[in-house]
XYZ file of C-alpha atoms in Angstrom:
650
model
C 34.335 3.829 3.713
C 31.183 3.929 2.335
C 28.167 2.738 4.489
C 24.787 3.663 2.113
C 24.515 0.417 1.046
C 23.809 -0.900 4.722
C 21.659 1.821 5.832
C 18.060 0.560 7.815
C 19.000 -1.890 10.467
C 21.051 -4.544 11.921
C 22.457 -6.571 8.912
C 22.250 -10.657 8.230
C 22.910 -13.254 5.821
C 20.368 -15.808 4.489
C 20.586 -19.743 3.854
C 17.581 -21.214 4.437
C 13.752 -20.777 5.508
C 12.221 -20.611 9.233
C 8.271 -22.521 9.322
C 6.185 -19.097 9.601
C 7.508 -16.569 7.621
C 6.619 -14.637 4.191
C 10.696 -14.554 3.530
C 13.462 -17.108 4.168
C 15.242 -15.854 7.187
C 19.024 -15.128 6.780
C 21.464 -18.210 8.728
C 24.815 -16.407 9.403
C 26.829 -14.823 12.210
C 27.591 -11.786 13.834
C 31.131 -10.395 13.633
C 33.344 -10.169 16.340
C 35.233 -7.195 16.870
C 36.333 -6.416 20.623
C 39.878 -7.343 18.966
C 39.759 -5.835 15.463
C 42.301 -2.959 14.546
C 41.983 -0.052 15.488
C 42.672 1.680 12.406
C 40.008 -1.044 10.601
C 37.312 0.015 13.345
C 38.138 3.657 12.219
C 37.617 3.019 8.330
C 34.613 0.852 9.228
C 32.965 3.223 11.529
C 34.323 7.005 11.008
C 31.250 6.874 7.989
C 28.587 5.063 9.386
C 25.011 6.623 8.842
C 23.723 5.155 11.578
C 21.920 7.443 13.731
C 21.250 7.313 17.357
C 17.599 6.123 16.945
C 18.589 3.354 14.497
C 20.933 2.117 17.156
C 18.570 3.068 20.043
C 16.562 0.194 18.329
C 19.080 -2.105 17.993
C 19.122 -2.585 21.236
C 16.008 -2.531 22.640
C 13.195 -4.814 20.892
C 9.894 -2.847 22.793
C 8.283 -4.012 19.934
C 9.377 -7.697 19.402
C 10.205 -6.931 15.160
C 12.092 -9.449 13.438
C 12.913 -7.965 9.959
C 15.368 -8.576 6.903
C 17.034 -5.525 6.934
C 18.114 -4.748 2.979
C 14.962 -5.065 1.408
C 14.892 -1.972 -0.219
C 18.015 -1.127 -0.789
C 18.611 0.576 -4.386
C 20.493 -1.952 -6.907
C 22.784 0.513 -7.216
C 23.443 1.539 -3.516
C 23.961 -1.548 -2.583
C 27.029 -2.376 -5.458
C 28.371 0.969 -4.895
C 28.829 -0.729 -1.256
C 30.245 -4.065 -2.501
C 32.944 -2.126 -4.875
C 33.876 -0.281 -1.190
C 34.323 -3.426 0.627
C 36.065 -5.196 -1.766
C 38.551 -2.108 -2.112
C 39.308 -1.914 0.929
C 39.746 -5.313 2.439
C 42.148 -6.568 -0.459
C 39.057 -8.879 -2.561
C 38.986 -6.359 -5.762
C 39.898 -9.481 -7.700
C 36.226 -10.965 -6.822
C 34.370 -8.117 -6.808
C 31.688 -9.633 -9.219
C 31.303 -12.560 -6.786
C 30.963 -10.306 -3.989
C 28.269 -8.401 -6.339
C 26.274 -11.718 -7.342
C 26.498 -12.813 -3.483
C 25.133 -9.153 -2.228
C 22.041 -9.423 -4.579
C 21.555 -13.032 -3.478
C 21.322 -11.364 0.058
C 19.115 -8.791 -0.519
C 16.638 -11.101 -1.770
C 17.282 -14.458 -1.067
C 13.323 -16.027 -1.403
C 13.703 -14.811 -5.136
C 17.405 -16.609 -6.189
C 14.956 -18.946 -8.827
C 14.359 -15.760 -10.363
C 17.963 -13.749 -10.591
C 19.428 -14.263 -13.624
C 22.834 -12.569 -11.929
C 22.970 -17.142 -10.804
C 23.483 -19.830 -12.644
C 21.803 -23.153 -12.548
C 24.625 -24.901 -10.449
C 24.988 -21.403 -8.603
C 20.669 -21.995 -7.665
C 20.885 -26.409 -7.148
C 23.884 -25.025 -4.170
C 21.148 -23.009 -2.560
C 18.513 -24.999 -3.185
C 20.308 -27.497 -1.071
C 20.644 -25.462 2.005
C 17.068 -26.201 2.321
C 16.692 -29.709 1.294
C 19.939 -31.282 2.111
C 20.778 -28.776 4.993
C 23.524 -31.640 6.187
C 25.488 -31.961 3.166
C 28.347 -29.636 4.122
C 32.309 -29.261 3.444
C 34.738 -31.715 4.732
C 36.524 -28.697 6.222
C 33.242 -28.270 8.416
C 32.686 -31.617 9.611
C 36.511 -32.121 10.803
C 35.966 -28.487 12.834
C 33.324 -30.969 14.824
C 35.872 -33.537 15.016
C 38.243 -31.108 16.679
C 35.650 -29.891 18.939
C 34.392 -33.567 19.689
C 38.046 -35.083 20.759
C 38.316 -31.558 23.387
C 35.065 -32.422 24.709
C 35.584 -36.659 25.322
C 38.590 -35.150 26.953
C 36.884 -33.143 28.883
C 34.415 -35.723 29.973
C 37.191 -38.345 30.762
C 38.063 -35.556 33.376
C 34.427 -35.384 34.489
C 34.796 -38.814 35.010
C 38.655 -39.557 35.967
C 37.778 -39.508 40.232
C 34.243 -40.792 39.785
C 35.750 -44.273 40.570
C 38.807 -43.731 42.428
C 36.609 -41.703 44.978
C 36.593 -46.043 45.741
C 40.483 -46.027 46.293
C 42.010 -42.910 46.297
C 40.962 -42.007 49.763
C 42.813 -44.602 51.036
C 45.443 -44.474 49.324
C 46.433 -40.920 50.535
C 45.147 -41.984 53.637
C 41.881 -39.421 54.075
C 39.137 -42.651 54.178
C 36.642 -42.009 57.122
C 38.392 -43.074 60.202
C 36.016 -45.103 62.233
C 34.771 -44.429 65.519
C 36.437 -40.650 64.626
C 33.324 -38.722 63.915
C 36.304 -35.478 63.727
C 38.395 -36.935 61.942
C 35.595 -39.009 59.171
C 34.039 -35.486 58.803
C 37.613 -33.500 57.580
C 38.245 -35.712 55.664
C 35.616 -36.418 54.018
C 36.170 -32.625 53.315
C 39.074 -32.855 51.595
C 38.027 -35.429 49.458
C 35.309 -33.082 47.935
C 38.300 -30.348 47.275
C 40.059 -32.625 45.908
C 37.208 -33.654 43.568
C 36.688 -30.094 42.689
C 40.318 -28.385 41.764
C 39.553 -28.524 37.917
C 36.724 -26.760 38.357
C 37.512 -24.234 41.156
C 40.612 -23.670 39.230
C 38.383 -22.992 35.749
C 35.715 -21.361 37.263
C 38.280 -18.916 39.127
C 41.289 -18.185 36.352
C 40.582 -20.693 33.492
C 37.421 -19.637 31.813
C 39.053 -16.096 32.090
C 42.142 -16.521 29.973
C 39.555 -17.470 26.850
C 39.772 -14.053 26.488
C 43.126 -13.422 26.018
C 44.375 -16.649 24.829
C 41.573 -16.575 21.667
C 43.568 -12.838 20.592
C 46.283 -14.084 20.090
C 46.270 -17.858 18.878
C 42.886 -18.104 17.859
C 40.432 -20.462 18.655
C 42.661 -22.801 17.135
C 45.419 -22.573 19.078
C 43.947 -22.223 22.160
C 42.221 -25.860 21.521
C 46.046 -26.813 20.249
C 47.898 -25.286 23.749
C 44.615 -26.138 25.576
C 44.982 -29.927 25.226
C 49.376 -30.441 26.210
C 48.508 -28.564 29.414
C 45.625 -30.658 30.382
C 47.958 -33.865 29.097
C 51.456 -32.812 31.736
C 48.658 -31.844 34.001
C 47.125 -36.139 33.935
C 51.029 -37.045 34.450
C 51.004 -35.069 37.502
C 48.139 -36.637 38.570
C 48.859 -40.101 37.586
C 52.755 -39.804 39.418
C 50.927 -37.871 42.638
C 52.247 -39.715 46.207
C 50.127 -36.880 48.983
C 47.234 -36.201 48.718
C 48.123 -32.146 48.057
C 49.935 -33.421 45.524
C 46.951 -34.681 43.779
C 45.118 -31.273 44.376
C 47.755 -28.898 42.825
C 47.356 -31.564 39.823
C 44.072 -31.137 39.641
C 44.212 -27.338 40.056
C 46.301 -27.133 36.698
C 43.864 -29.544 35.089
C 41.204 -26.841 35.523
C 43.420 -24.495 34.238
C 42.906 -26.103 30.809
C 39.568 -26.734 31.126
C 38.067 -24.035 31.157
C 39.577 -22.502 28.064
C 38.859 -25.310 26.846
C 35.042 -25.599 27.587
C 34.777 -22.182 26.764
C 36.490 -22.000 23.224
C 35.439 -25.655 21.407
C 31.246 -24.516 21.333
C 32.400 -21.001 19.790
C 34.844 -22.476 17.184
C 32.217 -24.905 16.132
C 28.908 -21.903 16.198
C 31.110 -19.481 14.771
C 32.185 -21.959 11.385
C 28.440 -23.865 10.445
C 25.343 -22.667 8.928
C 22.748 -21.629 11.721
C 19.973 -24.408 10.294
C 21.884 -27.065 11.880
C 23.687 -25.011 14.318
C 22.382 -26.439 16.792
C 22.903 -29.764 16.133
C 26.317 -29.666 15.475
C 27.148 -27.201 18.806
C 25.926 -29.848 20.419
C 28.486 -32.136 19.303
C 30.523 -30.886 22.756
C 27.667 -32.289 25.184
C 27.450 -35.493 23.147
C 31.109 -36.205 23.090
C 31.253 -35.323 26.320
C 28.725 -37.935 27.149
C 31.446 -40.177 25.659
C 34.098 -39.208 27.463
C 31.971 -39.892 29.943
C 31.042 -42.984 29.248
C 35.089 -44.037 28.332
C 36.374 -42.566 31.747
C 33.177 -45.282 33.250
C 34.399 -48.175 30.818
C 37.698 -47.994 31.777
C 36.811 -47.937 35.588
C 35.378 -50.429 35.139
C 38.343 -52.159 33.201
C 40.827 -51.183 35.470
C 38.610 -52.040 38.733
C 41.458 -53.640 40.772
C 44.550 -52.849 38.772
C 45.241 -50.725 41.502
C 44.638 -47.270 42.230
C 42.084 -45.966 38.672
C 43.466 -42.926 39.205
C 46.740 -43.493 38.233
C 46.545 -46.271 35.556
C 43.819 -45.166 34.093
C 44.859 -41.842 33.898
C 48.297 -42.659 32.263
C 46.905 -45.078 29.841
C 43.362 -43.740 28.696
C 43.850 -39.912 28.974
C 47.415 -39.770 27.268
C 45.287 -41.840 24.314
C 43.011 -39.267 23.846
C 44.615 -36.418 24.377
C 47.723 -37.412 21.671
C 44.706 -38.566 19.150
C 43.527 -35.043 19.677
C 46.924 -32.591 19.130
C 47.827 -34.713 16.023
C 43.969 -33.688 14.730
C 44.671 -30.054 15.888
C 48.233 -30.455 14.092
C 47.197 -32.014 11.005
C 43.635 -30.061 10.732
C 44.850 -26.511 9.601
C 40.911 -24.107 9.564
C 40.713 -20.983 11.689
C 38.160 -19.490 12.667
C 36.955 -17.116 9.891
C 35.328 -14.907 12.371
C 38.870 -14.824 13.734
C 40.442 -13.345 10.949
C 37.845 -10.977 10.473
C 38.822 -9.926 13.748
C 42.063 -9.316 13.018
C 41.426 -7.543 9.598
C 42.329 -10.214 7.578
C 39.991 -10.626 5.543
C 41.823 -12.620 2.685
C 42.404 -15.014 4.984
C 38.769 -15.194 6.289
C 37.666 -15.515 2.620
C 39.826 -18.266 2.421
C 38.441 -20.409 5.428
C 35.078 -19.111 4.471
C 35.504 -21.491 0.773
C 36.519 -24.475 2.998
C 33.716 -24.202 5.256
C 31.187 -23.928 2.701
C 29.729 -25.696 -0.491
C 30.340 -23.084 -3.108
C 32.234 -19.605 -3.034
C 29.035 -17.816 -3.728
C 27.370 -19.183 -0.623
C 31.315 -18.105 0.612
C 31.019 -14.260 0.567
C 27.652 -14.327 1.479
C 28.051 -15.127 4.514
C 31.168 -13.093 4.725
C 30.198 -9.767 3.436
C 26.997 -9.750 5.736
C 29.211 -11.034 8.714
C 31.294 -8.085 8.109
C 27.764 -5.809 7.910
C 26.829 -7.341 10.793
C 30.757 -6.029 12.368
C 29.715 -2.572 11.771
C 26.388 -1.924 13.633
C 27.743 -3.810 16.351
C 31.051 -1.595 16.934
C 28.309 0.844 17.464
C 25.537 -0.491 19.633
C 28.653 -2.485 21.310
C 31.346 -0.292 22.630
C 33.502 -2.516 24.417
C 37.342 -3.050 23.161
C 39.292 -3.889 26.152
C 39.091 -7.079 28.370
C 37.261 -4.739 31.650
C 35.256 -3.133 29.608
C 33.772 -6.237 27.336
C 33.466 -7.775 31.129
C 31.449 -4.743 32.951
C 29.177 -4.894 29.898
C 28.047 -8.199 30.156
C 25.991 -6.690 32.947
C 25.085 -2.705 31.863
C 25.074 -2.704 28.101
C 21.337 -4.610 28.029
C 21.450 -6.835 25.112
C 24.278 -8.183 26.395
C 22.864 -8.199 30.037
C 20.043 -10.325 29.214
C 22.191 -13.290 27.197
C 24.429 -12.960 30.199
C 20.991 -14.070 32.325
C 20.181 -16.516 30.163
C 23.184 -18.315 29.591
C 23.497 -18.052 33.851
C 20.547 -19.702 34.513
C 21.238 -22.388 31.505
C 24.274 -23.464 32.970
C 23.533 -23.156 36.634
C 20.326 -25.399 36.198
C 23.002 -28.045 34.829
C 24.030 -27.890 38.134
C 20.905 -27.670 40.167
C 19.247 -30.645 38.482
C 21.708 -33.339 40.127
C 23.737 -34.736 36.886
C 27.270 -33.954 38.503
C 26.260 -35.895 41.765
C 26.315 -38.450 39.865
C 28.679 -37.807 37.436
C 30.982 -37.782 40.251
C 30.163 -39.912 42.928
C 27.606 -42.588 41.042
C 30.589 -45.286 42.151
C 29.612 -43.968 46.136
C 25.842 -43.819 45.942
C 25.413 -47.564 44.227
C 28.029 -48.855 47.198
C 25.395 -47.013 49.402
C 22.866 -48.715 47.709
C 24.584 -52.273 48.282
C 26.297 -53.236 45.453
C 30.066 -54.450 45.493
C 33.321 -52.265 44.812
C 32.639 -53.939 41.136
C 28.715 -53.294 40.547
C 29.087 -50.301 41.496
C 31.794 -49.407 38.806
C 29.864 -51.942 36.214
C 25.830 -49.753 37.610
C 27.762 -46.137 37.015
C 29.127 -47.681 33.854
C 25.616 -48.073 32.541
C 24.691 -44.691 33.713
C 27.889 -43.670 31.050
C 26.677 -45.475 28.074
C 22.628 -43.847 28.487
C 23.875 -40.841 28.928
C 25.717 -40.903 25.556
C 23.116 -42.888 23.636
C 20.456 -40.797 24.741
C 22.015 -37.083 23.741
C 21.539 -38.497 20.290
C 18.433 -37.897 19.564
C 18.817 -33.882 20.281
C 21.241 -34.045 17.378
C 17.465 -33.255 15.771
C 15.166 -32.326 18.078
C 16.836 -29.464 19.283
C 17.279 -27.539 16.395
C 12.867 -28.305 15.718
C 11.400 -28.744 19.251
C 13.835 -26.271 20.402
C 16.229 -25.282 22.574
C 13.509 -24.100 25.900
C 10.809 -26.394 25.322
C 13.578 -29.585 25.391
C 14.809 -28.040 29.249
C 10.894 -27.070 30.451
C 9.855 -31.142 29.100
C 13.189 -32.579 30.138
C 13.588 -31.289 34.159
C 9.807 -32.248 35.827
C 10.948 -35.747 34.256
C 14.291 -35.455 35.966
C 12.697 -34.428 39.409
C 10.522 -36.848 39.367
C 12.986 -39.827 38.302
C 15.626 -38.440 41.394
C 12.577 -38.556 43.906
C 11.876 -41.825 42.912
C 15.434 -43.043 43.444
C 15.818 -41.520 46.503
C 12.292 -42.795 47.647
C 13.609 -46.936 46.541
C 16.027 -45.955 49.553
C 13.522 -46.866 52.180
C 13.750 -50.423 50.878
C 14.567 -52.431 53.056
C 18.014 -54.600 52.412
C 17.021 -57.121 52.603
C 14.426 -57.147 49.685
C 16.038 -57.807 46.247
C 14.357 -54.678 44.458
C 15.976 -52.206 46.227
C 19.038 -52.049 44.252
C 17.406 -52.655 40.470
C 15.151 -50.252 40.843
C 17.757 -47.187 42.867
C 19.579 -48.028 39.488
C 16.622 -48.010 37.482
C 15.485 -44.265 38.113
C 19.061 -43.033 38.020
C 19.064 -44.367 34.184
C 15.935 -43.179 33.644
C 17.045 -39.924 34.827
C 20.448 -39.854 32.953
C 17.770 -40.459 29.522
C 16.074 -37.850 30.199
C 18.968 -35.256 31.188
C 20.885 -36.548 27.894
C 18.481 -34.579 25.251
C 17.687 -31.834 27.745
C 20.022 -29.992 29.874
C 22.616 -31.972 28.078
C 23.171 -30.211 25.521
C 21.734 -27.448 25.542
C 23.546 -24.953 27.893
C 26.636 -25.408 26.114
C 25.145 -24.802 22.815
C 22.015 -21.908 24.042
C 25.393 -20.265 25.629
C 27.862 -20.138 22.488
C 25.320 -18.596 20.671
C 23.306 -15.695 22.626
C 26.163 -13.528 22.875
C 27.275 -11.144 19.894
C 30.394 -11.634 19.031
C 32.267 -8.217 20.178
C 31.793 -10.179 23.657
C 31.493 -13.761 22.415
C 34.666 -14.734 24.220
C 33.925 -12.724 27.100
C 29.996 -13.664 27.516
C 31.097 -17.202 27.412
C 34.006 -17.191 29.757
C 31.502 -16.047 32.247
C 29.145 -18.661 30.962
C 31.277 -21.676 31.738
C 32.918 -19.880 34.968
C 29.186 -20.296 36.085
C 28.519 -23.986 35.512
C 32.242 -24.779 37.142
C 31.858 -22.993 40.231
C 29.274 -24.937 40.980
C 30.526 -27.509 40.002
C 33.106 -27.456 42.187
C 30.366 -26.191 44.888
C 28.742 -29.717 44.594
C 32.255 -31.207 44.210
C 33.174 -29.942 47.715
C 29.301 -30.355 49.373
C 27.976 -33.462 48.510
C 30.061 -35.718 50.819
C 28.979 -33.759 53.412
C 25.281 -33.134 52.902
C 25.314 -36.935 51.526
C 26.693 -37.816 55.214
C 23.941 -35.925 56.954
C 21.343 -35.752 55.108
C 21.325 -39.366 53.634
C 21.160 -40.430 50.131
C 17.642 -39.943 50.708
C 17.574 -36.418 51.786
C 20.531 -35.929 49.058
C 18.053 -36.635 46.116
C 14.769 -35.064 47.415
C 17.007 -32.122 47.598
C 18.273 -32.344 44.075
C 14.574 -32.997 42.832
C 13.470 -29.845 45.073
C 16.606 -27.845 42.906
C 15.470 -29.214 39.515
C 11.275 -27.810 39.983
C 12.814 -24.344 40.780
C 15.766 -24.935 37.591
C 12.564 -25.412 35.592
C 10.286 -22.243 37.051
C 13.948 -20.097 35.950
C 13.902 -21.047 32.056
C 10.041 -21.184 31.881
C 10.438 -17.074 32.341
C 14.173 -15.977 31.664
C 15.320 -18.833 28.783
C 14.269 -16.873 25.048
C 14.524 -19.651 22.586
C 16.845 -19.303 19.967
C 15.600 -22.499 17.334
C 16.360 -21.566 13.598
C 17.110 -17.916 14.775
C 19.965 -16.546 12.856
C 22.790 -14.757 15.290
C 21.500 -12.185 13.576
C 17.988 -12.163 14.641
C 19.169 -12.910 18.219
C 19.815 -9.252 18.493
C 16.616 -8.721 18.414
C 15.456 -11.833 20.209
C 17.993 -10.341 23.206
C 17.030 -6.861 22.690
C 13.162 -6.916 23.897
C 13.033 -6.677 27.814
C 13.106 -9.912 30.431
C 10.004 -7.952 32.088
C 8.165 -8.476 28.400
C 9.035 -12.044 28.507
C 8.633 -12.921 31.160
C 4.838 -11.812 31.572
C 4.277 -13.500 27.776
C 5.024 -16.309 29.522
C 2.935 -15.974 32.387
C -0.251 -14.093 31.100
C -0.210 -15.955 27.207
C 1.535 -19.109 27.019
C 0.821 -20.758 30.487
C -3.143 -19.775 30.060
C -2.544 -21.345 25.898
C -0.985 -24.555 27.272
C -3.759 -25.383 29.884
C -6.434 -24.491 27.429
C -4.724 -26.978 24.707
C -3.028 -29.337 26.717
C -5.771 -29.773 30.085
C -8.473 -28.924 29.288
C -8.457 -30.034 25.132
C -10.123 -26.479 23.655
C -8.865 -25.357 20.401
C -6.955 -22.379 21.392
C -4.372 -20.181 19.568
C -1.297 -19.018 20.593
C -0.035 -15.135 19.883
C 3.278 -15.351 18.917
C 5.313 -13.214 20.994
C 7.767 -12.210 17.985
C 6.902 -10.606 15.290
C 8.502 -11.969 11.772
C 7.688 -9.079 9.863
C 8.438 -9.224 5.817
C 10.829 -6.128 5.805
C 9.745 -3.406 3.338
C 10.443 0.188 2.929
C 8.521 1.754 5.457
C 11.428 3.281 8.180
C 12.805 1.104 10.745
C 11.746 4.298 13.388
C 8.101 4.095 12.080
C 7.847 0.826 12.002
C 8.948 0.583 15.874
C 6.479 3.176 16.246
C 3.069 1.312 15.524
């Protein structure tokens, strides 16, 4: 295939505008290629004309420049590339369509004056900006699938919360009055049982994502994970001893890991960049709904026997049945997965169902293919082990690995899961009865869900990074305040309501920030050549520390008391804030192609900018109230005919 049409830089796709740019930004996706057939790789790459200097620019963006790479290509060269593309991929009947799509992508800001576009085409392109939430039914079906998976995930997280009040007695592992050694042993056992799904997920389940997606696709992986989770929950409901329950919860983790890893990626691959954050965060929104549903079941079935037995059999099986049935009805697969398999005809059909017109589908698919060519030269991972090693050895990927690690571990450092896992225990310790504790936990779950809704709009406007920098300090002081409230005498009627108030405020700050950001952020920061592996790493990080928290909190709570435990996690919030400030680049309204440039910027340059530019600006602007301007970190320059090597040398 002649690749002269793509000479010059990373290829991207236009579909909207971003404030502060001279030209419309390009909204598209980096195409996964780690599993692409050898024949397809060879046909696309052997004839590429990228030189070493250009590839170095793609992986090391010292000048922090982001540009439209196709500007300046001659019409003849561009259309010649389209002819080669459609011929190689068996799309000759769509040649005219792809040529118009390529011209549109070359000059996204000039579509109004393009004679090749009909008035109907122009209306559709305008609506990408004016009606960005107006998407196809099939796209929203994809989001519903991911949302159902998330709801089940949330249920799984709270299945043991209310049960912590009952299953230790049922299985003979409750604290033993007067026997400190036995009580300590039983506390560790309870912690290990609660951590079971997360241990299995981080050690095995998450790392099955890459091969499962390779053989079954995104949708197929979710289908099999749903079945596995259902069967393991049935086993948990039938368990007669704590080792049996622990084994079933380990098996549950084998399904949870690939599901939590695949669902956000599935959504991120299918949605336009202008609303990617708002739709991909549906994972957290409906995880929060699942948590709320779990608390509701615990409250409704309180006194109906063992909550672990009754609620898991009734609630989870209903949800899982709906989830599996929906997947069977909806047959849409990710077009990026089809492209990995070199099934471009199927990929185009899928794109057409995800976009409002064939023109948009052709435009996005064409430039996704272009990005695949670039990435396969810069990131050559082709085997499972090589892709894993490149998470830490390839600079652009390593920076994404670090950023995703920071945002994922911060979710565990913030302390949310000490509430999600042990809120009933905490409220009982504060002085509530078992029923009152379940009611307070239900209130926590409701707030956690409702306050996630604002992030649907703010995550793509206020930004991922800014949401975290705003909410982490507030989570720190609310946890600290909740801990100090335990000093209030038990005789005071204000003690328990104040503890509940500050825990609810903590949830209100968590839900629009550290709730939706980690999975959304991790699903978008990796190039698609390494997306499954990178997301596996990120989710494994999250679940590993969730397991550590589950195991250690009963002993931490016993040793430090509620005041010490809450104070400890308040301090971790401050530490997480510092890590985010220095190590997490912003990704809002960046196309996935632009993120290659963002993460090609060395980490030390990003950290230096935050310390020497942003922090002084913030103090002068918001503390001293001075009228100052902030020098932007990235230079979003209009592409021109200047060679890339000359731009970088400026």
